[in-house]
XYZ file of C-alpha atoms in Angstrom:
447
model
C 0.086 0.022 0.085
C 1.322 3.260 -1.283
C -0.210 5.851 1.512
C 0.196 8.588 -1.033
C -2.137 10.953 0.577
C -0.538 10.559 3.638
C 3.041 10.798 2.626
C 2.130 14.304 0.162
C 0.085 15.862 3.188
C 1.469 19.111 4.702
C 1.580 17.582 7.876
C 3.683 14.451 7.232
C 6.177 16.858 5.355
C 6.786 19.151 7.580
C 7.003 16.220 10.221
C 9.682 15.087 7.845
C 11.619 18.424 7.359
C 11.789 18.972 11.285
C 13.384 15.438 11.947
C 15.779 16.372 9.415
C 16.718 19.299 10.626
C 17.092 18.298 14.275
C 18.813 14.988 13.042
C 16.210 12.530 15.555
C 16.869 8.907 14.847
C 14.584 6.129 14.462
C 13.240 6.168 17.921
C 12.796 9.393 18.345
C 10.975 9.456 15.250
C 8.705 6.444 15.972
C 8.000 8.365 19.402
C 6.813 11.371 17.657
C 4.645 9.867 15.030
C 2.912 7.872 18.263
C 2.313 10.679 20.154
C 0.971 12.729 17.120
C -1.393 9.500 16.616
C -0.556 7.659 13.798
C -1.449 3.885 13.676
C 1.413 1.750 13.650
C 1.458 1.034 9.729
C 0.962 4.874 8.973
C 4.203 5.134 11.136
C 6.114 2.847 9.331
C 5.377 4.135 6.023
C 6.336 7.532 7.187
C 9.337 6.376 8.107
C 10.414 3.948 5.738
C 9.529 6.816 2.952
C 11.617 8.889 5.741
C 14.564 6.728 4.507
C 14.119 7.285 0.686
C 14.120 11.225 0.721
C 17.842 11.871 1.144
C 18.124 9.121 -1.747
C 15.762 10.712 -4.063
C 17.018 14.352 -3.229
C 20.575 13.045 -4.309
C 19.466 11.107 -7.036
C 17.645 14.168 -8.570
C 18.834 17.672 -7.343
C 22.576 16.894 -6.988
C 24.329 18.785 -4.909
C 21.645 20.826 -3.745
C 19.548 17.699 -2.752
C 21.694 16.477 -0.462
C 21.676 19.731 1.901
C 19.314 19.498 5.022
C 17.331 22.227 4.286
C 16.364 21.286 1.323
C 12.271 20.877 0.564
C 11.903 18.529 -2.380
C 9.450 16.019 -2.127
C 9.158 13.439 -4.292
C 6.409 10.259 -4.288
C 8.198 6.975 -4.651
C 8.868 3.574 -3.183
C 11.984 1.959 -2.884
C 11.737 -0.208 -6.324
C 10.289 2.216 -8.520
C 13.009 4.849 -6.928
C 15.951 1.885 -7.889
C 14.560 2.132 -11.765
C 14.305 5.306 -12.419
C 17.204 7.258 -14.327
C 19.091 9.659 -12.251
C 19.671 13.451 -12.783
C 23.119 13.231 -14.139
C 21.966 10.891 -17.331
C 18.608 12.568 -17.045
C 20.479 15.795 -18.264
C 22.095 14.469 -21.333
C 19.502 12.600 -22.337
C 17.878 16.325 -22.502
C 20.111 16.920 -25.537
C 19.102 13.893 -27.478
C 15.123 14.973 -27.207
C 15.845 18.325 -28.951
C 18.170 17.142 -31.457
C 15.225 14.743 -32.592
C 12.271 17.238 -32.136
C 13.951 19.621 -34.687
C 11.693 19.441 -37.679
C 8.720 18.141 -35.701
C 6.709 21.320 -34.487
C 6.600 23.722 -30.962
C 5.499 21.433 -28.924
C 6.382 17.536 -29.288
C 4.388 14.878 -27.459
C 6.629 11.970 -25.745
C 4.564 8.901 -24.424
C 6.667 8.055 -21.013
C 5.797 3.929 -21.639
C 5.885 2.069 -18.095
C 7.046 5.167 -16.403
C 7.181 4.511 -12.959
C 7.508 7.184 -10.823
C 8.958 9.847 -13.640
C 12.115 9.862 -13.764
C 12.566 9.569 -17.116
C 10.346 12.220 -17.998
C 11.779 15.255 -15.350
C 14.528 16.100 -17.630
C 12.553 15.751 -20.746
C 12.737 19.605 -22.271
C 10.223 21.992 -21.139
C 8.733 22.483 -24.469
C 7.654 19.134 -24.744
C 4.206 17.804 -23.748
C 5.061 14.288 -21.780
C 1.864 11.390 -20.537
C 2.763 8.627 -18.061
C 1.378 5.332 -19.501
C 1.495 2.364 -16.869
C -0.816 -0.565 -15.872
C -0.057 0.467 -11.933
C -2.036 2.757 -10.180
C 0.276 3.969 -7.900
C 2.908 4.408 -10.111
C 0.675 6.557 -12.482
C -0.228 8.514 -8.962
C 3.893 8.746 -8.491
C 3.869 10.432 -11.976
C 1.374 12.260 -12.037
C 2.772 13.905 -8.891
C 6.283 13.929 -9.091
C 5.818 15.562 -13.271
C 3.788 18.314 -11.823
C 6.130 18.893 -9.041
C 9.647 18.533 -10.779
C 8.641 20.198 -14.611
C 6.210 22.902 -12.836
C 3.168 21.407 -14.841
C 0.678 18.917 -14.639
C 1.460 16.300 -16.609
C -1.549 13.771 -17.831
C -1.332 9.582 -17.224
C -3.090 6.765 -19.039
C -3.650 3.247 -17.251
C -3.062 0.818 -19.906
C -0.997 -2.073 -21.429
C 1.809 0.095 -23.028
C 1.714 -2.466 -26.120
C -1.514 -1.268 -26.507
C -1.274 2.394 -26.065
C 1.754 2.370 -28.714
C -1.005 0.218 -30.992
C -3.307 2.675 -30.845
C -1.700 5.871 -30.911
C -3.605 8.789 -32.145
C -6.502 6.036 -32.876
C -8.630 7.307 -30.525
C -10.106 10.932 -30.261
C -9.715 11.137 -26.618
C -6.040 10.359 -26.796
C -3.634 12.824 -28.881
C -1.384 11.242 -30.693
C 2.410 10.795 -29.508
C 5.678 11.803 -31.574
C 7.980 10.366 -29.634
C 8.264 7.583 -27.023
C 10.512 6.347 -24.079
C 10.467 2.967 -22.222
C 12.600 1.123 -19.594
C 11.259 -2.235 -19.848
C 11.108 -3.747 -16.254
C 13.949 -6.546 -15.008
C 13.140 -7.301 -11.830
C 11.327 -10.291 -10.481
C 10.290 -8.710 -7.271
C 11.441 -5.929 -5.162
C 14.683 -5.405 -4.531
C 15.815 -8.424 -7.074
C 17.607 -8.068 -10.262
C 16.699 -10.522 -12.815
C 19.876 -12.525 -14.014
C 18.653 -13.156 -17.527
C 19.250 -9.338 -19.351
C 16.581 -10.845 -22.094
C 13.669 -11.361 -19.547
C 12.350 -7.815 -20.320
C 8.893 -7.079 -19.913
C 7.685 -5.628 -22.310
C 10.325 -7.903 -24.460
C 12.988 -6.026 -27.075
C 10.816 -7.601 -29.805
C 7.612 -5.719 -28.966
C 9.618 -2.778 -27.961
C 10.954 -2.694 -31.811
C 6.965 -3.097 -32.523
C 6.331 0.117 -30.257
C 9.054 1.923 -32.192
C 7.030 1.627 -35.540
C 4.163 4.090 -33.993
C 5.889 6.532 -33.060
C 8.469 8.804 -35.343
C 11.246 8.020 -32.758
C 12.289 7.162 -29.377
C 14.859 5.964 -26.738
C 14.662 2.011 -25.209
C 16.798 2.041 -21.774
C 18.022 -1.448 -21.640
C 20.707 -3.238 -19.281
C 24.382 -2.644 -20.091
C 25.360 -5.762 -20.900
C 22.257 -6.326 -23.481
C 22.998 -8.805 -26.209
C 23.482 -6.376 -29.475
C 23.100 -9.137 -32.049
C 18.916 -7.916 -31.507
C 19.523 -4.170 -32.511
C 18.678 -3.167 -35.654
C 21.005 -1.699 -37.839
C 18.709 1.332 -38.264
C 18.995 2.170 -34.940
C 21.822 3.868 -32.655
C 23.709 2.650 -29.549
C 24.607 5.405 -26.896
C 26.415 3.675 -23.971
C 26.063 6.079 -21.337
C 28.167 6.084 -17.734
C 30.789 7.969 -15.490
C 34.498 7.459 -14.931
C 33.246 4.624 -12.690
C 30.498 2.451 -14.512
C 28.360 2.011 -17.479
C 24.908 2.534 -16.162
C 22.702 2.268 -19.137
C 22.569 1.472 -22.967
C 20.066 3.622 -25.005
C 18.551 2.899 -28.209
C 17.480 5.283 -30.004
C 14.813 4.967 -32.888
C 13.693 7.044 -35.713
C 13.982 10.606 -35.780
C 16.015 10.188 -32.155
C 18.392 7.970 -34.366
C 20.777 11.126 -36.045
C 23.682 8.328 -36.771
C 21.746 5.064 -37.466
C 23.898 2.009 -37.468
C 26.656 3.881 -35.430
C 27.470 3.154 -31.694
C 29.207 5.739 -29.107
C 29.979 5.677 -25.554
C 29.824 8.484 -23.620
C 31.260 9.812 -20.314
C 29.027 12.268 -18.489
C 29.811 14.255 -15.090
C 27.577 14.837 -11.970
C 25.473 17.717 -13.910
C 24.830 15.714 -17.155
C 27.826 17.122 -18.946
C 29.961 15.109 -21.131
C 33.551 15.075 -19.142
C 36.273 16.571 -21.256
C 39.926 14.850 -21.654
C 43.096 16.256 -20.903
C 43.399 17.423 -24.068
C 40.118 19.466 -24.213
C 38.625 16.724 -26.646
C 35.082 15.215 -25.636
C 35.370 11.776 -23.880
C 33.033 10.476 -26.508
C 34.145 6.801 -28.408
C 32.274 5.688 -31.951
C 32.091 2.703 -33.761
C 29.796 0.720 -35.782
C 26.698 -1.761 -34.825
C 28.242 -4.366 -37.220
C 31.493 -4.154 -35.516
C 30.129 -4.530 -32.180
C 27.837 -6.753 -32.904
C 30.630 -9.419 -34.208
C 32.728 -8.508 -30.507
C 29.608 -9.477 -28.862
C 29.303 -12.629 -30.331
C 32.783 -13.614 -30.390
C 32.267 -12.442 -25.974
C 29.667 -14.883 -25.454
C 31.889 -17.536 -26.819
C 34.974 -17.258 -24.790
C 35.790 -18.754 -21.825
C 38.230 -19.370 -19.291
C 38.646 -22.729 -16.777
C 38.399 -21.669 -13.143
C 36.431 -18.339 -13.665
C 33.953 -16.925 -11.773
C 30.845 -15.988 -13.754
C 31.586 -12.511 -13.656
C 34.446 -13.197 -15.966
C 32.839 -11.960 -18.960
C 31.240 -9.027 -17.660
C 34.411 -7.747 -16.923
C 36.037 -8.792 -20.409
C 35.503 -8.252 -23.901
C 36.257 -9.785 -27.168
C 38.749 -6.861 -29.574
C 40.627 -7.406 -32.725
C 44.048 -6.387 -30.772
C 46.834 -8.829 -31.053
C 47.769 -10.563 -28.129
C 51.555 -9.800 -26.911
C 54.051 -9.700 -24.192
C 53.634 -7.480 -20.602
C 55.374 -4.110 -21.907
C 56.351 -0.745 -19.649
C 52.541 0.636 -19.255
C 49.265 -1.623 -18.426
C 45.891 -0.006 -19.172
C 42.098 -0.719 -17.663
C 39.459 0.546 -20.253
C 36.406 2.656 -18.422
C 33.687 0.219 -18.430
C 31.635 2.462 -20.829
C 34.622 1.275 -23.502
C 34.388 -2.541 -22.388
C 30.575 -2.631 -22.622
C 30.447 -0.915 -26.033
C 33.286 -3.261 -27.342
C 34.931 0.329 -28.493
C 38.317 0.189 -26.494
C 40.383 -1.895 -28.975
C 39.814 0.416 -31.641
C 40.515 3.480 -29.304
C 43.511 2.025 -27.990
C 44.922 1.282 -31.338
C 44.212 4.732 -32.660
C 46.137 6.292 -29.991
C 48.685 3.591 -29.633
C 50.033 1.267 -32.666
C 51.798 -0.874 -30.447
C 48.551 -1.665 -27.894
C 48.145 -5.020 -27.595
C 46.335 -7.248 -25.192
C 48.501 -9.836 -22.900
C 45.677 -12.597 -22.989
C 42.872 -13.646 -25.221
C 39.251 -11.999 -24.259
C 40.652 -9.854 -20.952
C 40.281 -6.631 -21.177
C 43.437 -5.244 -20.225
C 45.814 -3.104 -22.591
C 49.480 -3.232 -22.927
C 51.774 -0.299 -24.276
C 55.261 0.813 -24.786
C 53.649 4.220 -23.007
C 50.376 5.281 -21.485
C 46.711 5.286 -23.354
C 45.037 8.616 -23.511
C 42.354 9.397 -20.186
C 39.792 8.767 -19.287
C 39.204 6.371 -21.851
C 42.003 3.982 -19.889
C 43.593 4.327 -16.349
C 47.232 3.726 -16.626
C 49.407 1.777 -14.577
C 53.137 1.424 -14.808
C 54.463 -2.077 -14.680
C 56.809 -2.698 -11.876
C 57.497 -6.564 -12.365
C 55.812 -9.812 -12.672
C 55.619 -13.307 -11.488
C 53.470 -16.455 -11.661
C 50.479 -16.811 -8.963
C 51.895 -18.646 -6.361
C 52.507 -17.496 -2.335
C 56.158 -17.392 -2.197
C 56.882 -15.826 -5.578
C 54.680 -13.077 -5.006
C 56.136 -12.779 -1.712
C 58.854 -11.915 -2.757
C 58.294 -9.762 -5.408
C 56.840 -7.798 -3.105
C 59.411 -8.063 -0.744
C 62.490 -6.751 -3.478
C 59.767 -3.235 -3.691
C 59.333 -2.854 -0.353
C 55.613 -3.075 -1.214
C 53.789 -3.015 2.170
C 50.464 -1.520 1.394
C 48.221 -3.406 -1.581
C 45.427 -2.879 -3.882
C 44.440 -6.363 -5.642
C 42.615 -6.257 -9.047
C 41.470 -9.309 -10.555
C 40.506 -10.289 -13.808
C 40.349 -14.230 -15.370
C 41.545 -14.765 -12.016
C 38.984 -16.256 -9.201
C 40.406 -15.540 -5.083
C 39.297 -13.635 -2.515
C 40.619 -10.511 -2.190
C 41.354 -9.747 1.130
C 42.205 -13.413 2.382
C 44.996 -13.316 -0.551
C 46.152 -9.652 0.988
C 46.331 -10.936 4.178
C 48.077 -14.513 3.037
C 50.422 -12.689 1.634
C 51.464 -10.238 4.594
C 53.268 -7.414 2.661
C 55.485 -5.765 5.219
C 57.001 -2.962 3.034
C 56.836 1.164 3.307
C 55.804 1.541 -0.016
C 52.039 1.164 -2.161
C 51.765 -0.674 -5.314
C 48.826 -2.430 -7.603
C 48.766 -6.013 -7.659
C 47.115 -7.592 -10.771
C 45.615 -11.047 -10.726
C 45.044 -12.336 -14.632
C 46.809 -14.211 -17.072
C 49.257 -13.880 -20.026
C 48.484 -16.019 -22.764
C 45.768 -18.053 -20.890
C 48.470 -18.817 -18.218
C 47.804 -17.031 -14.398
C 49.965 -14.137 -13.831
C 51.131 -11.529 -11.067
C 51.283 -8.015 -12.231
C 52.984 -5.441 -9.886
C 52.501 -1.992 -10.919
C 51.708 1.733 -9.434
C 48.861 4.265 -10.886
C 50.237 6.588 -13.684
């Protein structure tokens, strides 16, 4: 039960602001709510909601939302908040909407399909008219309340199956025709549990393709590791994320696909601006859909003995040759790994760039590769992965503080560092990975 009328009431919101300002703990909050006459169920609902307040303020309002004096309120539950698009990605997407609507008119209309709490609509430009579509009445209530508060205007909602709404787009006098759509297919079985099968989407990607035929253009948000062989050549793929991770795979259709058949990996900062590299160029890397589909198919077939299930998630096939351990080892950003573009980016920057083992996304070279596409490490030494050999290597280099990075090797990092007992005065990075398929320990320092 959402308790929406309770949570958006002035009395409850004033109480929450006061409790945050006074930094009340859970016992103090529960006691105060009890004295105010709230039932057990109402107290539980308010306290659960209070745990979400700082999270949605940070997710959608950025640094300003972290301040205790912020009075921003949105209506959501935990699952709706987890599934929604954050403000950095949302702000970047605003540029895609503007570019796609150049020839549409003054007030393009968008159907936000599977709208949830409305995160995908928050940052759509103000000249667009948005409508939330969902089967869940709680989600529609969240959407209406949140978009009005966030966008400063009332947004309409439609209750129904998104597949039917798309099929009938513009056929009903009561439903004005939408130019565009955005969709975030459901991929969670129960609250708090991710679907492990990336293809287990609702609606399915095949149904998303059918939906796309009823609009001038649109975008579908998919998990970053979604297989690309199902994506048609007239679509455009955009992998979005930050320095630390790849957050989503965005598939652009129709008028929004300005570069059909192309793939881009784009790194954005906390404000949704494209990150600038040291040389002033944008952190945008490009390739073709045909190339990454071929690499993705190789990835699906590639495996190594003794590797955990997450092995493929940290690796990628590429056209780079396999060679020796060189002067430098580079770790591609997650965006480049997910988009299968790291090989072409590495070779364009350094013609001697090569893998040290097939299928493992570590790139060796005689000089550092460009940042922020790669994190670079100066190689100090290497040896076989055997406790005595690694201990001797650490002792030779006076290493006492370690960060252990794994790729293609399965060990418990904390237990392994305890077992190695480093005792020196210096700090280093220890890689447990593979060289031409065989396990190897590489000692390095960050550049």
